[in-house]
Short mmCIF file of C-alpha atoms and ligand atoms in Angstrom, two decimals:
data_model
loop_
_atom_site.label_atom_id
_atom_site.label_comp_id
_atom_site.label_asym_id
_atom_site.label_seq_id
_atom_site.Cartn_x
_atom_site.Cartn_y
_atom_site.Cartn_z
CA MET A 27 142.38 97.23 307.14
CA SER A 28 143.84 99.36 309.85
CA ARG A 29 147.15 100.94 310.78
CA PRO A 30 148.83 100.41 314.14
CA SER A 31 150.06 103.52 315.95
CA PHE A 32 152.18 103.28 319.06
CA CYS A 33 150.82 106.43 320.69
CA ALA A 34 147.22 105.41 320.20
CA SER A 35 147.71 101.99 321.78
CA LEU A 36 149.47 103.64 324.72
CA CYS A 37 146.59 106.09 325.10
CA ALA A 38 144.06 103.26 324.98
CA ALA A 39 146.00 101.42 327.69
CA LEU A 40 146.11 104.53 329.87
CA LEU A 41 142.43 105.07 329.31
CA SER A 42 141.54 101.56 330.45
CA VAL A 43 143.66 102.08 333.60
CA LEU A 44 141.72 105.27 334.30
CA LEU A 45 138.42 103.48 333.74
CA VAL A 46 139.31 100.70 336.17
CA GLY A 47 140.44 103.34 338.69
CA ALA A 48 137.08 105.08 338.41
CA GLY A 49 135.16 101.87 339.01
CA ALA A 50 134.32 101.34 335.33
CA GLN A 51 131.99 104.34 335.27
CA PRO A 52 133.98 107.27 333.87
CA ALA A 53 133.07 110.65 335.32
CA SER A 54 133.69 112.26 331.92
CA PRO A 55 132.68 110.59 328.65
CA VAL A 56 135.19 108.15 327.23
CA THR A 57 136.70 109.51 324.04
CA ALA A 58 138.27 107.70 321.12
CA GLN A 59 141.61 108.27 319.47
CA SER A 60 141.35 109.36 315.83
CA ILE A 61 143.54 107.83 313.11
CA GLY A 62 145.81 110.87 313.21
CA ASP A 63 145.79 111.82 309.53
CA SER A 64 148.19 114.70 308.99
CA ILE A 65 145.67 116.73 306.93
CA TYR A 66 142.43 115.63 308.65
CA PRO A 67 143.48 114.88 312.24
CA ARG A 68 139.95 114.18 313.48
CA LEU A 69 138.88 111.55 310.96
CA GLY A 70 138.46 107.90 311.79
CA GLN A 71 139.13 105.79 314.86
CA ALA A 72 142.62 104.37 315.46
CA GLY A 73 142.54 100.59 315.82
CA LEU A 74 139.08 100.19 314.25
CA ASP A 75 138.97 97.82 311.31
CA VAL A 76 135.66 97.90 309.46
CA ARG A 77 135.59 94.78 307.32
CA HIS A 78 132.25 95.11 305.60
CA TYR A 79 129.46 97.63 305.20
CA ALA A 80 126.01 96.28 304.27
CA LEU A 81 123.88 99.23 303.20
CA ASP A 82 120.11 99.10 302.88
CA LEU A 83 119.05 102.55 301.70
CA ASN A 84 115.82 104.17 300.61
CA VAL A 85 115.80 107.12 298.25
CA ASP A 86 112.11 107.96 298.29
CA ARG A 87 112.44 111.41 296.74
CA PRO A 88 115.33 111.51 294.25
CA GLY A 89 116.84 114.96 293.77
CA THR A 90 116.39 115.91 297.44
CA SER A 91 118.75 115.50 300.43
CA GLU A 92 116.45 113.02 302.17
CA LEU A 93 117.88 109.61 302.88
CA SER A 94 116.94 106.78 305.18
CA GLY A 95 118.20 103.29 305.78
CA VAL A 96 120.14 100.83 307.88
CA VAL A 97 123.88 100.32 307.74
CA THR A 98 125.26 97.06 309.10
CA LEU A 99 128.98 97.19 309.88
CA THR A 100 131.17 94.16 310.53
CA VAL A 101 133.93 95.48 312.75
CA GLY A 102 137.16 94.20 314.25
CA ALA A 103 139.91 95.87 316.26
CA THR A 104 143.70 95.97 316.06
CA ARG A 105 143.94 97.27 319.64
CA PRO A 106 141.49 97.38 322.55
CA LEU A 107 138.74 99.90 321.78
CA PRO A 108 136.86 101.33 324.78
CA LEU A 109 134.02 102.37 322.48
CA LEU A 110 133.20 102.53 318.81
CA SER A 111 133.52 105.96 317.22
CA LEU A 112 132.25 106.40 313.67
CA ASP A 113 132.40 109.47 311.46
CA PHE A 114 128.85 110.63 310.74
CA LEU A 115 127.42 114.03 309.81
CA GLY A 116 124.34 112.44 308.38
CA PRO A 117 120.63 112.04 309.10
CA ALA A 118 119.28 111.54 312.61
CA VAL A 119 120.03 108.13 314.11
CA ALA A 120 116.93 106.28 315.28
CA ALA A 121 118.45 103.07 316.68
CA VAL A 122 121.73 101.22 317.11
CA THR A 123 122.30 97.54 317.80
CA TRP A 124 125.45 95.64 318.79
CA ASN A 125 125.43 91.91 318.02
CA GLY A 126 121.64 92.07 317.79
CA GLN A 127 120.97 93.92 321.08
CA PRO A 128 120.05 97.59 321.41
CA ALA A 129 123.16 99.60 322.34
CA PRO A 130 123.53 103.09 323.84
CA TYR A 131 124.92 105.68 321.48
CA ARG A 132 125.57 109.39 321.17
CA GLN A 133 125.24 111.31 317.91
CA ASP A 134 127.26 114.53 317.91
CA ARG A 135 126.52 116.15 314.58
CA ALA A 136 128.75 119.16 315.30
CA ALA A 137 131.76 116.93 315.99
CA GLY A 138 130.73 114.61 313.17
CA LYS A 139 130.92 111.52 315.38
CA LEU A 140 128.55 108.73 316.32
CA SER A 141 129.85 106.92 319.39
CA ILE A 142 128.51 103.57 320.46
CA GLN A 143 129.10 102.58 324.08
CA ARG A 144 130.47 99.09 323.55
CA SER A 145 134.07 97.89 323.74
CA LEU A 146 135.93 95.63 321.36
CA ARG A 147 139.20 93.71 321.75
CA PRO A 148 141.62 92.47 319.13
CA GLY A 149 140.47 89.09 317.83
CA GLU A 150 136.79 89.87 318.43
CA GLN A 151 134.35 90.78 315.69
CA ALA A 152 131.01 92.52 316.15
CA THR A 153 128.01 93.30 314.00
CA VAL A 154 126.68 96.81 314.47
CA THR A 155 123.55 98.27 312.90
CA VAL A 156 122.73 101.95 312.62
CA ARG A 157 119.24 103.00 311.53
CA PHE A 158 118.80 106.59 310.40
CA ALA A 159 116.38 108.85 308.52
CA GLY A 160 116.27 112.51 307.56
CA THR A 161 118.48 115.05 305.81
CA VAL A 162 122.12 114.35 304.95
CA GLY A 163 124.88 116.45 306.50
CA ARG A 164 127.03 119.10 304.83
CA ARG A 165 130.76 119.21 304.28
CA PRO A 166 131.73 122.24 302.14
CA ASP A 167 134.76 121.73 299.88
CA PRO A 168 137.45 124.35 300.56
CA GLU A 169 137.87 125.09 296.83
CA LEU A 170 135.00 123.71 294.80
CA PRO A 171 131.62 125.47 294.94
CA LEU A 172 129.96 122.37 296.40
CA ASP A 173 129.58 120.18 299.45
CA VAL A 174 131.34 116.85 299.13
CA GLY A 175 129.27 113.79 299.87
CA TRP A 176 125.69 113.03 298.84
CA GLN A 177 124.76 115.21 295.87
CA ALA A 178 121.15 116.20 295.20
CA VAL A 179 120.37 117.38 291.67
CA ALA A 180 116.88 118.91 291.67
CA ALA A 181 114.48 118.16 288.85
CA ASP A 182 114.23 120.83 286.16
CA GLY A 183 112.05 121.17 283.07
CA LYS A 184 114.29 118.80 281.15
CA ARG A 185 115.48 116.19 283.63
CA PRO A 186 114.17 114.32 286.68
CA GLY A 187 115.74 114.74 290.13
CA ALA A 188 118.85 112.65 290.75
CA ASN A 189 121.36 111.81 293.48
CA PHE A 190 124.94 110.63 293.47
CA THR A 191 128.03 110.47 295.68
CA LEU A 192 131.03 112.77 295.21
CA SER A 193 132.87 112.07 298.42
CA GLU A 194 136.60 112.56 298.07
CA PRO A 195 138.14 113.15 300.53
CA ASP A 196 135.70 112.81 303.45
CA GLY A 197 132.16 113.25 302.16
CA THR A 198 130.91 109.71 302.77
CA ARG A 199 130.35 110.63 306.41
CA THR A 200 127.71 113.16 305.27
CA PHE A 201 125.35 110.26 304.60
CA LEU A 202 126.75 107.03 306.08
CA PRO A 203 128.27 106.15 309.47
CA VAL A 204 131.78 105.07 308.47
CA ASN A 205 135.42 104.91 309.52
CA ASP A 206 136.01 107.65 306.97
CA HIS A 207 139.69 107.26 306.16
CA PRO A 208 141.27 105.56 303.13
CA SER A 209 143.59 103.48 305.33
CA ASP A 210 140.57 101.38 306.40
CA PRO A 211 139.07 100.11 303.14
CA ALA A 212 136.20 97.60 303.30
CA THR A 213 133.91 95.52 301.14
CA PHE A 214 130.33 96.71 300.52
CA THR A 215 126.93 95.20 299.86
CA THR A 216 124.70 98.03 298.67
CA ARG A 217 120.91 97.69 298.46
CA VAL A 218 119.05 100.75 297.26
CA THR A 219 115.30 101.09 296.87
CA VAL A 220 114.12 103.75 294.42
CA PRO A 221 110.73 104.90 293.11
CA ALA A 222 109.16 103.62 289.90
CA GLY A 223 111.08 104.59 286.77
CA TYR A 224 114.36 105.13 288.61
CA VAL A 225 117.55 103.08 288.39
CA ALA A 226 120.16 102.74 291.16
CA ALA A 227 123.81 102.11 290.36
CA ALA A 228 126.63 101.44 292.81
CA SER A 229 130.19 100.16 293.12
CA GLY A 230 130.49 96.44 292.45
CA VAL A 231 128.56 93.90 290.46
CA GLN A 232 124.78 94.10 290.33
CA VAL A 233 123.47 90.87 291.83
CA LEU A 234 119.74 91.56 292.08
CA ALA A 235 116.99 93.88 290.86
CA GLN A 236 113.63 93.23 292.54
CA ALA A 237 110.25 94.90 292.51
CA ALA A 238 109.66 96.85 295.72
CA PRO A 239 106.30 97.51 297.38
CA GLY A 240 104.68 100.64 295.92
CA GLY A 241 105.95 100.14 292.38
CA GLY A 242 109.62 100.92 292.94
CA GLN A 243 112.63 98.69 292.62
CA THR A 244 115.44 97.46 294.87
CA PHE A 245 118.88 97.09 293.31
CA THR A 246 121.66 95.12 295.04
CA PHE A 247 125.39 95.41 294.34
CA GLU A 248 128.30 93.39 295.68
CA GLN A 249 131.68 95.10 295.96
CA ALA A 250 133.83 92.09 296.84
CA GLN A 251 137.26 93.78 297.06
CA PRO A 252 137.93 96.35 299.80
CA ILE A 253 137.70 99.99 298.71
CA PRO A 254 138.12 103.26 300.58
CA THR A 255 134.90 104.86 301.79
CA TYR A 256 135.26 107.90 299.49
CA ALA A 257 135.42 105.60 296.46
CA LEU A 258 131.92 104.19 296.98
CA ALA A 259 129.76 105.05 293.97
CA LEU A 260 126.03 105.39 294.50
CA HIS A 261 123.65 106.89 291.94
CA VAL A 262 119.91 107.28 291.59
CA ASN A 263 118.69 108.56 288.26
CA ARG A 264 116.43 107.69 285.32
CA PHE A 265 119.46 106.08 283.74
CA GLU A 266 119.75 104.01 280.66
CA ARG A 267 122.17 101.19 281.43
CA GLN A 268 124.29 100.15 278.49
CA ASP A 269 126.09 96.80 278.65
CA SER A 270 129.15 96.05 276.50
CA PRO A 271 131.22 92.89 275.99
CA ALA A 272 133.34 91.91 279.01
CA VAL A 273 137.09 92.55 278.79
CA PRO A 274 139.44 89.67 279.80
CA VAL A 275 141.87 91.78 281.84
CA GLY A 276 140.94 90.71 285.40
CA VAL A 277 143.07 88.61 287.74
CA GLY A 278 144.15 85.46 285.86
CA GLY A 279 142.49 86.78 282.69
CA ALA A 280 139.05 86.91 284.35
CA ALA A 281 136.31 88.77 282.49
CA VAL A 282 135.67 92.32 283.66
CA ALA A 283 131.98 93.07 283.13
CA ARG A 284 131.30 96.31 281.29
CA ARG A 285 128.35 98.62 281.94
CA ASP A 286 127.84 102.36 281.66
CA TYR A 287 124.93 104.46 282.87
CA PHE A 288 123.66 107.46 280.92
CA PRO A 289 120.99 110.00 281.82
CA SER A 290 118.53 110.88 279.07
CA ASP A 291 118.90 114.00 276.90
CA LEU A 292 122.70 114.15 276.87
CA PRO A 293 124.39 116.55 274.43
CA ASP A 294 125.41 114.86 271.17
CA GLY A 295 128.72 113.04 271.40
CA THR A 296 128.71 112.68 275.19
CA ARG A 297 128.72 108.90 274.95
CA ASP A 298 131.56 108.69 272.42
CA ALA A 299 134.45 108.53 274.89
CA TYR A 300 132.89 105.58 276.71
CA THR A 301 133.06 103.38 273.61
CA ARG A 302 136.84 103.36 274.22
CA THR A 303 136.62 101.96 277.78
CA GLY A 304 137.60 98.40 276.78
CA GLU A 305 140.72 99.67 274.98
CA VAL A 306 141.61 101.83 277.97
CA LEU A 307 141.36 98.80 280.28
CA THR A 308 143.56 96.77 277.94
CA VAL A 309 146.29 99.41 277.61
CA LEU A 310 146.37 100.25 281.31
CA SER A 311 146.34 96.64 282.51
CA GLY A 312 149.36 96.08 280.26
CA TRP A 313 151.26 98.54 282.44
CA PHE A 314 149.64 98.10 285.85
CA GLY A 315 148.71 94.41 285.93
CA PRO A 316 145.25 92.81 286.13
CA PHE A 317 142.25 95.11 286.62
CA PRO A 318 141.51 94.75 290.34
CA PHE A 319 137.67 94.59 290.26
CA GLY A 320 134.96 92.49 288.64
CA ALA A 321 133.29 95.25 286.63
CA TYR A 322 134.08 98.64 285.20
CA GLY A 323 132.29 101.51 283.54
CA SER A 324 131.13 105.07 284.03
CA ALA A 325 128.04 106.82 285.31
CA VAL A 326 127.52 110.18 283.61
CA VAL A 327 126.25 113.07 285.73
CA THR A 328 125.01 116.43 284.48
CA PRO A 329 126.39 118.99 287.02
CA GLY A 330 129.73 120.63 286.21
CA ILE A 331 131.71 118.90 288.95
CA PRO A 332 135.16 117.24 288.75
CA ALA A 333 135.24 113.60 287.66
CA LEU A 334 135.80 111.07 290.43
CA GLU A 335 137.32 107.59 290.41
CA THR A 336 134.46 105.84 292.25
CA ALA A 337 135.32 102.15 292.36
CA THR A 338 134.16 100.04 289.40
CA LEU A 339 132.02 102.97 288.22
CA SER A 340 133.75 106.27 287.58
CA THR A 341 131.61 109.35 288.10
CA MET A 342 131.91 111.35 284.89
CA PRO A 343 130.36 114.79 284.36
CA VAL A 344 129.05 115.54 280.88
CA ARG A 345 131.64 118.24 280.34
CA ALA A 346 134.56 115.93 281.22
CA SER A 347 133.30 113.10 279.02
CA ASN A 348 136.52 112.77 277.04
CA VAL A 349 139.05 109.94 276.71
CA ARG A 350 141.82 111.73 278.65
CA VAL A 351 139.66 112.05 281.76
CA LEU A 352 138.33 108.52 281.29
CA VAL A 353 141.94 107.21 281.21
CA HIS A 354 142.75 109.22 284.34
CA GLU A 355 139.78 107.89 286.34
CA THR A 356 140.34 104.35 285.10
CA ALA A 357 143.98 104.47 286.27
CA HIS A 358 142.74 105.49 289.73
CA GLN A 359 141.00 102.11 289.98
CA TRP A 360 144.51 100.72 290.61
CA PHE A 361 145.96 103.84 292.26
CA GLY A 362 143.61 105.05 294.95
CA ASP A 363 140.87 102.45 294.89
CA ARG A 364 142.98 99.26 295.11
CA VAL A 365 146.27 100.69 296.40
CA VAL A 366 144.89 102.96 299.12
CA LEU A 367 146.42 105.96 300.85
CA GLY A 368 147.86 105.70 304.35
CA ASP A 369 147.49 109.45 304.78
CA TRP A 370 145.85 112.23 302.77
CA ALA A 371 149.19 114.06 302.62
CA ASP A 372 150.30 111.34 300.17
CA VAL A 373 147.46 111.95 297.69
CA TRP A 374 150.02 112.52 294.91
CA LEU A 375 150.34 108.71 294.96
CA ASN A 376 146.82 108.76 293.50
CA GLU A 377 146.96 111.86 291.32
CA GLY A 378 150.53 111.56 290.02
CA PHE A 379 150.01 107.94 288.93
CA ALA A 380 146.61 108.68 287.33
CA THR A 381 148.08 111.65 285.45
CA TYR A 382 151.01 109.50 284.34
CA ALA A 383 148.53 107.04 282.85
CA GLU A 384 147.42 109.80 280.45
CA LEU A 385 150.95 109.73 278.97
CA LEU A 386 151.01 105.92 278.74
CA TRP A 387 147.69 106.00 276.89
CA ALA A 388 148.77 108.80 274.53
CA GLN A 389 151.95 106.92 273.66
CA ALA A 390 149.93 103.78 272.98
CA GLN A 391 147.95 105.92 270.47
CA GLY A 392 151.20 106.89 268.73
CA GLU A 393 151.39 110.40 270.19
CA ASP A 394 154.67 112.14 270.98
CA GLY A 395 155.35 111.40 274.65
CA ALA A 396 158.31 113.78 274.89
CA ALA A 397 156.07 116.69 273.89
CA ILE A 398 153.56 115.77 276.62
CA VAL A 399 156.31 115.59 279.25
CA ARG A 400 157.66 119.00 278.13
CA GLY A 401 154.15 120.40 278.35
CA TRP A 402 153.87 119.09 281.93
CA TYR A 403 157.24 120.55 282.80
CA ASP A 404 156.30 123.98 281.45
CA ARG A 405 153.05 123.85 283.38
CA ALA A 406 154.80 122.83 286.60
CA GLY A 407 157.29 125.67 286.04
CA ARG A 408 154.47 128.21 285.87
CA SER A 409 152.90 127.08 289.18
CA PRO A 410 154.24 127.27 292.71
CA THR A 411 156.00 124.04 293.59
CA ARG A 412 156.63 122.10 296.80
CA PRO A 413 157.76 118.65 297.98
CA LEU A 414 155.21 116.01 296.99
CA VAL A 415 153.91 115.21 300.47
CA ALA A 416 151.17 117.80 301.00
CA ALA A 417 151.29 120.09 304.02
CA SER A 418 147.74 121.44 303.93
CA GLU A 419 144.24 120.70 302.69
CA ARG A 420 144.57 123.25 299.87
CA GLN A 421 147.56 121.45 298.43
CA LEU A 422 145.81 118.08 298.03
CA PHE A 423 144.57 118.58 294.47
CA ASP A 424 147.01 121.21 293.20
CA THR A 425 149.31 121.17 290.15
CA THR A 426 152.10 119.64 292.23
CA SER A 427 150.01 116.55 293.15
CA TYR A 428 149.05 115.92 289.53
CA ILE A 429 151.84 117.23 287.34
CA ARG A 430 154.95 117.17 289.52
CA GLY A 431 153.70 113.77 290.73
CA ALA A 432 153.60 112.49 287.15
CA LEU A 433 157.02 113.99 286.40
CA ALA A 434 158.43 112.12 289.41
CA LEU A 435 157.39 108.84 287.79
CA GLN A 436 158.90 109.97 284.48
CA ALA A 437 162.20 110.53 286.36
CA VAL A 438 162.09 106.91 287.52
CA ARG A 439 161.21 105.63 284.04
CA VAL A 440 164.05 107.41 282.25
CA THR A 441 166.47 106.06 284.88
CA VAL A 442 165.55 102.39 284.37
CA GLY A 443 163.85 102.02 280.96
CA ASP A 444 160.39 100.80 279.98
CA ALA A 445 160.59 97.09 280.84
CA ALA A 446 161.86 97.65 284.39
CA PHE A 447 159.39 100.53 284.84
CA GLN A 448 156.47 98.31 283.88
CA ALA A 449 157.56 95.60 286.35
CA TYR A 450 157.94 98.31 288.99
CA LEU A 451 154.39 99.62 288.51
CA ARG A 452 152.98 96.09 288.65
CA GLY A 453 155.15 95.31 291.69
CA TRP A 454 153.81 98.38 293.49
CA VAL A 455 150.19 97.35 292.92
CA ALA A 456 150.90 93.75 293.97
CA ALA A 457 152.82 94.73 297.12
CA PHE A 458 150.39 97.41 298.31
CA SER A 459 146.99 95.94 297.50
CA ASP A 460 146.53 94.86 301.11
CA ARG A 461 148.13 97.62 303.14
CA PRO A 462 147.85 101.40 302.91
CA ALA A 463 150.68 103.15 301.09
CA ARG A 464 152.72 106.22 301.92
CA THR A 465 155.42 108.11 300.02
CA ALA A 466 158.14 106.47 302.14
CA ASP A 467 156.78 103.09 301.04
CA LEU A 468 157.16 104.03 297.39
CA LEU A 469 160.75 105.17 297.97
CA ALA A 470 161.52 101.86 299.70
CA HIS A 471 159.81 99.91 296.90
CA THR A 472 161.84 101.85 294.33
CA ARG A 473 165.11 101.03 296.02
CA ARG A 474 164.16 97.35 296.48
CA GLN A 475 163.00 96.81 292.93
CA LEU A 476 165.12 99.26 290.90
CA GLY A 477 168.13 100.16 293.03
CA ALA A 478 169.72 103.22 294.55
CA ASP A 479 169.86 105.40 291.39
CA ALA A 480 166.14 105.13 290.77
CA GLU A 481 165.42 105.81 294.42
CA ALA A 482 167.64 108.89 294.32
CA ALA A 483 165.86 110.13 291.17
CA LEU A 484 162.48 109.71 292.83
CA ARG A 485 163.65 111.24 296.10
CA LEU A 486 164.81 114.40 294.32
CA TRP A 487 161.31 114.75 292.85
CA THR A 488 159.51 113.98 296.10
CA GLU A 489 161.66 116.12 298.39
CA SER A 490 163.25 119.05 296.58
CA PRO A 491 161.71 122.42 297.52
CA THR A 492 162.36 123.60 293.94
CA LEU A 493 161.47 121.98 290.61
CA PRO A 494 164.19 119.45 289.61
CA PRO A 495 165.51 119.47 286.01
CA LEU A 496 163.39 117.93 283.22
CA PRO A 497 163.87 114.14 283.30
CA GLU A 498 165.35 113.14 279.91
N1 LIG B 28 140.36 112.51 292.44
C1 LIG B 28 139.69 113.38 291.50
C2 LIG B 28 140.44 113.19 290.19
O1 LIG B 28 140.17 112.31 289.48
C3 LIG B 28 139.68 114.81 291.90
C4 LIG B 28 138.83 115.12 293.08
C5 LIG B 28 138.90 116.54 293.51
N2 LIG B 28 138.18 116.65 294.73
C6 LIG B 28 138.17 117.69 295.51
N3 LIG B 28 137.50 117.61 296.63
N4 LIG B 28 138.81 118.77 295.20
O2 LIG B 28 141.45 113.80 289.94
ZN1 LIG B 29 142.78 112.11 289.72
#
């Protein structure tokens, strides 16, 4: 998927005029227009539509930052592209091909871009391969004591080395050449070869596990619905995979396969929350509509990191292995992974909805919803507040995104009642499963489906500089 932008198409047109004027050999290197995200203005390429990523990766030394492989991208364009510009901070590129022929490229690790000197017009499709090997790149998180992207967990006396992805918002580019913006989700085929004794897990349905030369194994996963790049799960560990009965909550009542992955030597009780996953899927699909993917489960990781809603396989740290967090990450499968963001400034559309799901679950367990909402309101009152559209990177995952975002949905619900609210949530997922969503889209959807009063209630919560009154 890709978003049109008037300015970018104008710039591309001007650029092609300049190129013709210069006799098709530009004196200075041709540059690409980024997507123009309001928080991360350099990410992505405007007009690039990556349809599919086929990954063929080798993790020869789990627990280290070494990675090698070939990524095959199927790309299209929504406007003329003078070159292909991918986000990539990762290992050294060894070769690039374009429709099977070697193609010139430039890897600029400081700028985080891999440019390939081939043009693409709307209506054309190309197959691009990028072969790389070496050490993954680094992208420090502004708040967490970690780099987002490819995580390396060194072996210790108790556990073997392991790797996994923790990429929100833009860590995927530390290890894969991608159009690293949620407005361009794509399907993935992920093949990972690991040493003997190791298991690989990734987003999608496992379609193959084959012996690899040297005693290892190659695991293949098919992620058939488009997902944002940051939502790609990829794990290498000495996991135990635990399968559970499928849950009939997919599209048209289709079975959603259930599998969870657990490292060995987990503290007692760590697995308990995951026995509730089927119930969580059932309760949430009652509110949000069919589960959007063919499988669901969790992969437990040992470092004390935040949980992440990686598609079809939530990444769950040991210390967040509780049902509330599981509900939150499961809700993100609809809100974030299926309905994708048009801009990072709108991340409350992910976090507010996922937090709201915690209330829906608690009420389904017979808990007092009003007390939970009051608790949220008190918490929001103790934190600085702001309109819901974020203005800076540090606001993306703050109390406003999560708690004020959830309260905004409560304001809509109390305006229209439960039945209309349920239809509204389902309508939002149905309408925005194939195009990126922004806050203005939710306001328009609210007016269309619920009318002017509901839109006004939501608008107060999205736009007021102060905290609106408790919705009752
Ligand atoms: N989306 C994650 C959640 O489930 C939080 C990720 C926080 N990431 C970060 N880079 N601060 O709420
Ligand atoms: Zn969240």
